[in-house]
Amino acid sequence: MKKIFLLLGIVIAFISCDNNGKQPQQQSQATPKKNVSVPKFVGDSAYYFVKAQCDFGPRVPGSVAHQQCAQWMIATLNGYCDTVYVQDFKTRVYDGKVLDGKNIIGTFNPDARKRLVIAAHWDSRPYADNDPDEANWKKPIDGANDGASGCGIMMEMARVMKNHRIDDNIGIDFVFFDLEDYGSPKWMDDSQRDDLSWGLGSQYWSKKPHIEDYTAYYGILLDMVGAANPRFPKEYYSQGNSAWVLNKVWRIARDMGYDEAFTNELGDPINDDHIYMIHYAGIPTIDIIHLVGDEDRTSCFFPHWHTVNDNIENIDVKTLQMVGNVMMKVIYSE
């Protein structure tokens, strides 16, 4: 996940309109159904899925680790989901190279018209360019929190859902985006850095979904959801474009006793995959993302963001459990 706060006109327009230039319609904020039976999410299992990704090594596009992890994820999801789609694509990165990307989509109830999309990115950054030691800047990172944590939660959700089916009228699409974190590095001159060099897999999927005419009721992006003592404020663009989704999720988190982490504060505006899901795909989407609020911060993200220390040692099972519990309650309350 990148740190750039978008100033592009294309994104500023998100605050007041959807991708058709129309004011968003008011969405229902009905109270979730009472006495909903929600199957148990297992935090230790989610941790296993996070660690399994990291064990391949940094999942930098074009690397052997990236190829091996993709094969494992596809095989694992095929064991849980009704259908798995693999969306291969080519895209040009910030330095002009063309790389192969692979978005992976695991689906439940593929024929249901009402769909929810849960997303995260599975690639890891090729540069530890926020590391305090400049000697590490060109080293790839494990991306345990920045990428693997959200994917681990999604994979555990899919594992549970295989044996605890959701309502047949609700379809779930778990979308694992590739090439999210290959954006222009910190050492480049600001005039050469490009906001659109981030989120390349989500840009591709949002313009060309895995099935024709795809749409979803709403989307939830999970980014950096595995570190200890997280703070999930209401990300700025999520609040501006998809407030009804944000309020639904935060209300459930509050009712579950997680209001200390899911704070009612307005967070920074973050250039993340949800931006493209909103703008290009027209899907109201929110970003659950760990942001810090200290005035003396070096970035708005968790301390190990884009450093060599974003590894499995800094993943907390309690955080995975909490986020997983909220996500399961959200889905099974529909």
Tab-separated table of C-alpha atoms in Angstrom:
chain	number	residue	atom	x	y	z
A	1	MET	CA	0.000	0.000	0.000
A	2	LYS	CA	1.257	3.426	-0.884
A	3	LYS	CA	1.378	6.610	1.119
A	4	ILE	CA	0.522	9.160	-1.568
A	5	PHE	CA	-2.479	11.321	-0.805
A	6	LEU	CA	-4.265	11.812	-4.101
A	7	LEU	CA	-4.652	15.307	-5.481
A	8	LEU	CA	-5.722	14.242	-8.971
A	9	GLY	CA	-8.890	15.819	-10.320
A	10	ILE	CA	-10.177	12.369	-11.156
A	11	VAL	CA	-10.093	11.445	-7.475
A	12	ILE	CA	-11.221	14.745	-6.060
A	13	ALA	CA	-14.358	14.266	-8.141
A	14	PHE	CA	-15.079	11.066	-6.199
A	15	ILE	CA	-16.076	13.106	-3.194
A	16	SER	CA	-19.169	14.491	-4.893
A	17	CYS	CA	-20.134	12.062	-7.620
A	18	ASP	CA	-19.937	8.503	-8.862
A	19	ASN	CA	-18.344	7.300	-12.092
A	20	ASN	CA	-21.291	8.529	-14.152
A	21	GLY	CA	-21.107	12.024	-12.733
A	22	LYS	CA	-24.382	11.567	-10.863
A	23	GLN	CA	-24.983	12.093	-7.192
A	24	PRO	CA	-24.932	8.738	-5.386
A	25	GLN	CA	-28.342	7.486	-4.361
A	26	GLN	CA	-29.128	7.093	-0.681
A	27	GLN	CA	-28.568	3.510	0.359
A	28	SER	CA	-30.422	1.567	2.997
A	29	GLN	CA	-28.827	1.550	6.439
A	30	ALA	CA	-31.148	-1.003	7.951
A	31	THR	CA	-30.060	-2.572	11.210
A	32	PRO	CA	-28.458	-5.986	10.626
A	33	LYS	CA	-30.705	-8.963	11.262
A	34	LYS	CA	-30.895	-10.041	14.885
A	35	ASN	CA	-29.814	-13.458	16.069
A	36	VAL	CA	-27.726	-14.054	12.962
A	37	SER	CA	-25.853	-17.346	13.060
A	38	VAL	CA	-22.250	-16.542	12.215
A	39	PRO	CA	-19.766	-19.422	11.842
A	40	LYS	CA	-16.520	-19.237	13.775
A	41	PHE	CA	-13.590	-17.458	12.197
A	42	VAL	CA	-10.278	-18.939	13.414
A	43	GLY	CA	-7.519	-16.365	13.876
A	44	ASP	CA	-4.798	-19.013	14.107
A	45	SER	CA	-5.872	-20.373	10.732
A	46	ALA	CA	-5.756	-16.884	9.212
A	47	TYR	CA	-2.249	-16.523	10.668
A	48	TYR	CA	-1.273	-19.777	8.945
A	49	PHE	CA	-2.446	-18.358	5.600
A	50	VAL	CA	-0.457	-15.146	6.194
A	51	LYS	CA	2.675	-17.096	7.100
A	52	ALA	CA	2.279	-19.457	4.135
A	53	GLN	CA	2.409	-16.468	1.789
A	54	CYS	CA	5.472	-15.017	3.491
A	55	ASP	CA	7.246	-18.377	3.453
A	56	PHE	CA	7.529	-18.127	-0.339
A	57	GLY	CA	9.629	-14.994	0.131
A	58	PRO	CA	8.857	-11.503	-1.200
A	59	ARG	CA	6.047	-11.877	-3.763
A	60	VAL	CA	7.436	-9.368	-6.226
A	61	PRO	CA	5.926	-9.709	-9.712
A	62	GLY	CA	8.317	-11.529	-12.019
A	63	SER	CA	9.960	-13.511	-9.207
A	64	VAL	CA	9.851	-17.257	-8.554
A	65	ALA	CA	8.233	-16.565	-5.165
A	66	HIS	CA	5.436	-14.661	-6.929
A	67	GLN	CA	4.792	-17.552	-9.322
A	68	GLN	CA	4.842	-20.184	-6.585
A	69	CYS	CA	2.546	-18.212	-4.294
A	70	ALA	CA	0.037	-17.711	-7.117
A	71	GLN	CA	-0.070	-21.453	-7.775
A	72	TRP	CA	-0.606	-22.173	-4.082
A	73	MET	CA	-3.353	-19.553	-3.703
A	74	ILE	CA	-5.224	-20.804	-6.766
A	75	ALA	CA	-5.027	-24.426	-5.613
A	76	THR	CA	-6.108	-23.513	-2.068
A	77	LEU	CA	-9.063	-21.409	-3.211
A	78	ASN	CA	-10.151	-24.141	-5.614
A	79	GLY	CA	-10.583	-26.327	-2.548
A	80	TYR	CA	-12.947	-23.838	-0.907
A	81	CYS	CA	-14.762	-21.696	-3.467
A	82	ASP	CA	-17.488	-22.604	-5.966
A	83	THR	CA	-15.501	-21.053	-8.817
A	84	VAL	CA	-12.020	-19.590	-9.134
A	85	TYR	CA	-11.127	-17.162	-11.907
A	86	VAL	CA	-7.545	-16.289	-12.843
A	87	GLN	CA	-7.223	-12.994	-14.672
A	88	ASP	CA	-3.859	-12.735	-16.419
A	89	PHE	CA	-2.865	-9.298	-17.658
A	90	LYS	CA	0.110	-7.247	-18.753
A	91	THR	CA	0.765	-3.744	-17.533
A	92	ARG	CA	3.465	-1.108	-17.750
A	93	VAL	CA	5.066	-0.105	-14.443
A	94	TYR	CA	6.563	3.224	-13.398
A	95	ASP	CA	9.973	2.619	-15.058
A	96	GLY	CA	8.535	1.574	-18.423
A	97	LYS	CA	8.900	-2.190	-17.981
A	98	VAL	CA	5.941	-4.379	-18.915
A	99	LEU	CA	5.156	-6.996	-16.278
A	100	ASP	CA	2.765	-9.922	-16.123
A	101	GLY	CA	0.095	-9.694	-13.456
A	102	LYS	CA	-2.398	-12.179	-12.105
A	103	ASN	CA	-5.624	-11.216	-10.333
A	104	ILE	CA	-7.192	-14.187	-8.548
A	105	ILE	CA	-10.929	-14.298	-7.822
A	106	GLY	CA	-12.625	-16.874	-5.587
A	107	THR	CA	-16.415	-16.904	-5.851
A	108	PHE	CA	-19.332	-18.253	-3.825
A	109	ASN	CA	-22.830	-18.496	-5.322
A	110	PRO	CA	-21.719	-17.308	-8.774
A	111	ASP	CA	-25.304	-17.050	-10.054
A	112	ALA	CA	-26.560	-14.754	-7.270
A	113	ARG	CA	-27.404	-11.262	-8.507
A	114	LYS	CA	-26.676	-9.465	-5.227
A	115	ARG	CA	-22.902	-9.625	-4.830
A	116	LEU	CA	-20.410	-8.435	-2.244
A	117	VAL	CA	-16.754	-8.070	-3.156
A	118	ILE	CA	-14.001	-8.455	-0.553
A	119	ALA	CA	-10.537	-7.502	-1.788
A	120	ALA	CA	-6.861	-7.284	-0.843
A	121	HIS	CA	-3.569	-7.314	-2.734
A	122	TRP	CA	-1.307	-10.349	-2.705
A	123	ASP	CA	1.901	-8.967	-4.221
A	124	SER	CA	4.620	-7.406	-2.067
A	125	ARG	CA	6.687	-4.293	-2.642
A	126	PRO	CA	10.051	-4.639	-4.443
A	127	TYR	CA	11.524	-1.822	-2.352
A	128	ALA	CA	11.833	-1.200	1.398
A	129	ASP	CA	12.006	2.487	0.555
A	130	ASN	CA	10.568	3.698	3.868
A	131	ASP	CA	13.144	1.779	5.899
A	132	PRO	CA	15.129	3.961	8.316
A	133	ASP	CA	18.301	2.405	6.910
A	134	GLU	CA	18.797	3.707	3.378
A	135	ALA	CA	20.929	0.625	2.626
A	136	ASN	CA	17.687	-1.401	2.675
A	137	TRP	CA	15.744	0.786	0.272
A	138	LYS	CA	16.215	-1.445	-2.756
A	139	LYS	CA	15.525	-4.704	-0.914
A	140	PRO	CA	12.129	-6.386	-1.445
A	141	ILE	CA	9.836	-6.795	1.554
A	142	ASP	CA	7.873	-9.770	2.865
A	143	GLY	CA	4.702	-7.675	3.005
A	144	ALA	CA	3.247	-9.657	5.915
A	145	ASN	CA	0.911	-6.864	6.970
A	146	ASP	CA	0.930	-4.854	3.752
A	147	GLY	CA	-0.848	-7.373	1.594
A	148	ALA	CA	-0.634	-10.846	3.135
A	149	SER	CA	-2.757	-10.012	6.196
A	150	GLY	CA	-5.832	-9.110	4.170
A	151	CYS	CA	-5.350	-12.141	1.927
A	152	GLY	CA	-4.973	-14.406	4.951
A	153	ILE	CA	-8.268	-13.189	6.391
A	154	MET	CA	-10.009	-13.705	3.052
A	155	MET	CA	-8.637	-17.229	2.697
A	156	GLU	CA	-9.805	-18.151	6.185
A	157	MET	CA	-13.231	-16.707	5.409
A	158	ALA	CA	-13.386	-18.873	2.283
A	159	ARG	CA	-12.339	-21.940	4.273
A	160	VAL	CA	-15.141	-21.392	6.789
A	161	MET	CA	-17.741	-20.539	4.160
A	162	LYS	CA	-17.172	-23.808	2.307
A	163	ASN	CA	-18.931	-25.698	5.113
A	164	HIS	CA	-21.220	-22.900	6.322
A	165	ARG	CA	-22.993	-21.704	3.225
A	166	ILE	CA	-24.271	-18.169	2.973
A	167	ASP	CA	-27.764	-17.426	1.696
A	168	ASP	CA	-28.150	-18.556	-1.918
A	169	ASN	CA	-29.301	-15.065	-2.864
A	170	ILE	CA	-25.979	-13.520	-1.811
A	171	GLY	CA	-22.843	-13.914	-3.909
A	172	ILE	CA	-19.356	-13.337	-2.511
A	173	ASP	CA	-16.315	-12.548	-4.627
A	174	PHE	CA	-12.908	-12.600	-2.961
A	175	VAL	CA	-10.608	-10.595	-5.245
A	176	PHE	CA	-6.840	-10.868	-4.767
A	177	PHE	CA	-5.248	-7.997	-6.673
A	178	ASP	CA	-1.767	-8.203	-8.138
A	179	LEU	CA	0.735	-5.406	-8.858
A	180	GLU	CA	-0.684	-3.096	-6.225
A	181	ASP	CA	2.629	-2.229	-4.637
A	182	TYR	CA	4.936	-1.634	-7.620
A	183	GLY	CA	4.535	2.142	-7.525
A	184	SER	CA	7.245	4.737	-8.120
A	185	PRO	CA	9.894	4.578	-5.352
A	186	LYS	CA	10.660	7.150	-2.721
A	187	TRP	CA	14.059	8.038	-4.167
A	188	MET	CA	12.528	9.383	-7.401
A	189	ASP	CA	12.032	13.100	-7.799
A	190	ASP	CA	8.511	14.166	-6.854
A	191	SER	CA	7.932	15.518	-10.354
A	192	GLN	CA	8.598	12.027	-11.789
A	193	ARG	CA	6.447	10.071	-9.357
A	194	ASP	CA	3.061	8.945	-10.578
A	195	ASP	CA	-0.002	8.282	-8.401
A	196	LEU	CA	-1.391	5.949	-11.066
A	197	SER	CA	1.682	3.692	-10.865
A	198	TRP	CA	0.033	2.066	-7.832
A	199	GLY	CA	-2.908	-0.341	-7.788
A	200	LEU	CA	-2.299	-1.653	-11.302
A	201	GLY	CA	-4.167	-4.916	-10.740
A	202	SER	CA	-7.210	-3.156	-9.305
A	203	GLN	CA	-7.162	-0.625	-12.133
A	204	TYR	CA	-7.227	-3.498	-14.628
A	205	TRP	CA	-9.950	-5.471	-12.846
A	206	SER	CA	-12.109	-2.395	-12.256
A	207	LYS	CA	-12.089	-1.607	-15.977
A	208	LYS	CA	-12.258	-5.240	-17.153
A	209	PRO	CA	-13.841	-7.421	-14.433
A	210	HIS	CA	-13.453	-11.195	-14.472
A	211	ILE	CA	-16.952	-11.566	-15.927
A	212	GLU	CA	-18.772	-9.288	-18.344
A	213	ASP	CA	-21.068	-6.605	-16.881
A	214	TYR	CA	-19.975	-7.439	-13.342
A	215	THR	CA	-21.322	-5.289	-10.546
A	216	ALA	CA	-21.580	-5.566	-6.785
A	217	TYR	CA	-23.785	-4.113	-4.062
A	218	TYR	CA	-20.689	-2.935	-2.227
A	219	GLY	CA	-17.030	-3.737	-1.663
A	220	ILE	CA	-14.649	-3.902	1.287
A	221	LEU	CA	-10.879	-3.598	0.861
A	222	LEU	CA	-8.618	-5.066	3.556
A	223	ASP	CA	-5.169	-3.476	3.733
A	224	MET	CA	-2.726	-3.716	6.644
A	225	VAL	CA	-5.107	-5.544	8.962
A	226	GLY	CA	-2.712	-7.779	10.919
A	227	ALA	CA	-0.439	-5.657	13.134
A	228	ALA	CA	-0.841	-5.349	16.899
A	229	ASN	CA	-2.890	-2.504	18.372
A	230	PRO	CA	-4.424	-1.367	15.073
A	231	ARG	CA	-6.229	1.883	14.517
A	232	PHE	CA	-8.839	1.800	11.758
A	233	PRO	CA	-10.285	5.298	11.356
A	234	LYS	CA	-12.859	6.077	8.674
A	235	GLU	CA	-10.623	6.528	5.631
A	236	TYR	CA	-11.366	9.838	3.915
A	237	TYR	CA	-12.447	8.648	0.472
A	238	SER	CA	-14.445	5.764	1.951
A	239	GLN	CA	-16.397	8.286	4.016
A	240	GLY	CA	-16.830	10.640	1.074
A	241	ASN	CA	-18.052	8.049	-1.422
A	242	SER	CA	-19.399	5.038	0.457
A	243	ALA	CA	-20.462	6.344	3.851
A	244	TRP	CA	-23.437	3.980	4.128
A	245	VAL	CA	-21.121	0.961	3.755
A	246	LEU	CA	-18.644	2.433	6.211
A	247	ASN	CA	-21.380	3.086	8.776
A	248	LYS	CA	-22.735	-0.460	8.386
A	249	VAL	CA	-19.343	-2.051	9.037
A	250	TRP	CA	-18.308	0.297	11.846
A	251	ARG	CA	-21.693	-0.174	13.562
A	252	ILE	CA	-21.189	-3.940	13.551
A	253	ALA	CA	-17.626	-3.537	14.873
A	254	ARG	CA	-18.884	-1.259	17.635
A	255	ASP	CA	-21.644	-3.691	18.599
A	256	MET	CA	-19.009	-6.434	18.842
A	257	GLY	CA	-16.949	-4.314	21.243
A	258	TYR	CA	-14.220	-3.302	18.784
A	259	ASP	CA	-14.796	0.455	18.823
A	260	GLU	CA	-11.304	1.104	20.247
A	261	ALA	CA	-9.804	-0.160	16.975
A	262	PHE	CA	-12.619	0.853	14.595
A	263	THR	CA	-12.554	4.463	15.660
A	264	ASN	CA	-15.106	7.085	14.701
A	265	GLU	CA	-12.370	9.486	13.584
A	266	LEU	CA	-11.921	10.619	9.993
A	267	GLY	CA	-8.690	9.178	8.568
A	268	ASP	CA	-6.285	10.397	5.907
A	269	PRO	CA	-7.190	10.185	2.200
A	270	ILE	CA	-5.392	7.101	0.881
A	271	ASN	CA	-4.564	6.146	-2.703
A	272	ASP	CA	-5.610	2.503	-2.587
A	273	ASP	CA	-7.451	-0.114	-4.640
A	274	HIS	CA	-10.875	1.075	-3.485
A	275	ILE	CA	-10.397	4.297	-5.457
A	276	TYR	CA	-10.483	2.401	-8.759
A	277	MET	CA	-13.278	0.102	-7.633
A	278	ILE	CA	-15.394	3.171	-6.936
A	279	HIS	CA	-14.482	5.145	-10.031
A	280	TYR	CA	-14.040	2.563	-12.779
A	281	ALA	CA	-16.295	-0.263	-11.579
A	282	GLY	CA	-18.926	1.947	-9.928
A	283	ILE	CA	-18.901	-0.178	-6.752
A	284	PRO	CA	-19.329	1.646	-3.406
A	285	THR	CA	-16.200	0.465	-1.602
A	286	ILE	CA	-14.513	1.174	1.717
A	287	ASP	CA	-10.937	0.692	2.864
A	288	ILE	CA	-10.269	-0.921	6.247
A	289	ILE	CA	-6.682	0.179	6.759
A	290	HIS	CA	-4.342	0.702	9.712
A	291	LEU	CA	-3.544	4.424	9.992
A	292	VAL	CA	-1.719	6.227	12.766
A	293	GLY	CA	-2.707	9.627	14.073
A	294	ASP	CA	0.450	10.913	15.741
A	295	GLU	CA	1.492	14.377	14.644
A	296	ASP	CA	5.176	13.389	14.735
A	297	ARG	CA	4.700	10.373	12.456
A	298	THR	CA	7.051	9.701	9.559
A	299	SER	CA	4.113	8.278	7.591
A	300	CYS	CA	0.426	7.738	8.236
A	301	PHE	CA	0.842	3.937	8.260
A	302	PHE	CA	1.905	1.315	10.775
A	303	PRO	CA	5.574	1.569	11.883
A	304	HIS	CA	6.942	-1.220	9.660
A	305	TRP	CA	5.263	-0.045	6.453
A	306	HIS	CA	7.554	-0.501	3.430
A	307	THR	CA	10.459	-1.645	5.587
A	308	VAL	CA	12.291	-4.961	5.887
A	309	ASN	CA	10.500	-5.454	9.225
A	310	ASP	CA	7.089	-5.943	7.644
A	311	ASN	CA	7.405	-9.653	8.379
A	312	ILE	CA	5.513	-12.441	10.106
A	313	GLU	CA	7.022	-11.577	13.502
A	314	ASN	CA	4.928	-8.405	13.489
A	315	ILE	CA	1.595	-10.095	12.752
A	316	ASP	CA	-0.833	-10.376	15.671
A	317	VAL	CA	-3.370	-13.224	15.747
A	318	LYS	CA	-5.675	-11.063	17.908
A	319	THR	CA	-5.935	-8.440	15.172
A	320	LEU	CA	-6.608	-11.046	12.485
A	321	GLN	CA	-9.291	-12.550	14.727
A	322	MET	CA	-10.963	-9.204	15.327
A	323	VAL	CA	-11.079	-8.160	11.681
A	324	GLY	CA	-12.186	-11.634	10.641
A	325	ASN	CA	-14.999	-11.616	13.208
A	326	VAL	CA	-16.267	-8.287	11.888
A	327	MET	CA	-16.106	-9.410	8.279
A	328	MET	CA	-17.981	-12.636	8.972
A	329	LYS	CA	-20.705	-10.765	10.825
A	330	VAL	CA	-21.020	-8.267	7.968
A	331	ILE	CA	-21.462	-11.014	5.363
A	332	TYR	CA	-23.794	-13.256	7.330
A	333	SER	CA	-25.958	-10.277	8.341
A	334	GLU	CA	-26.896	-9.537	4.726
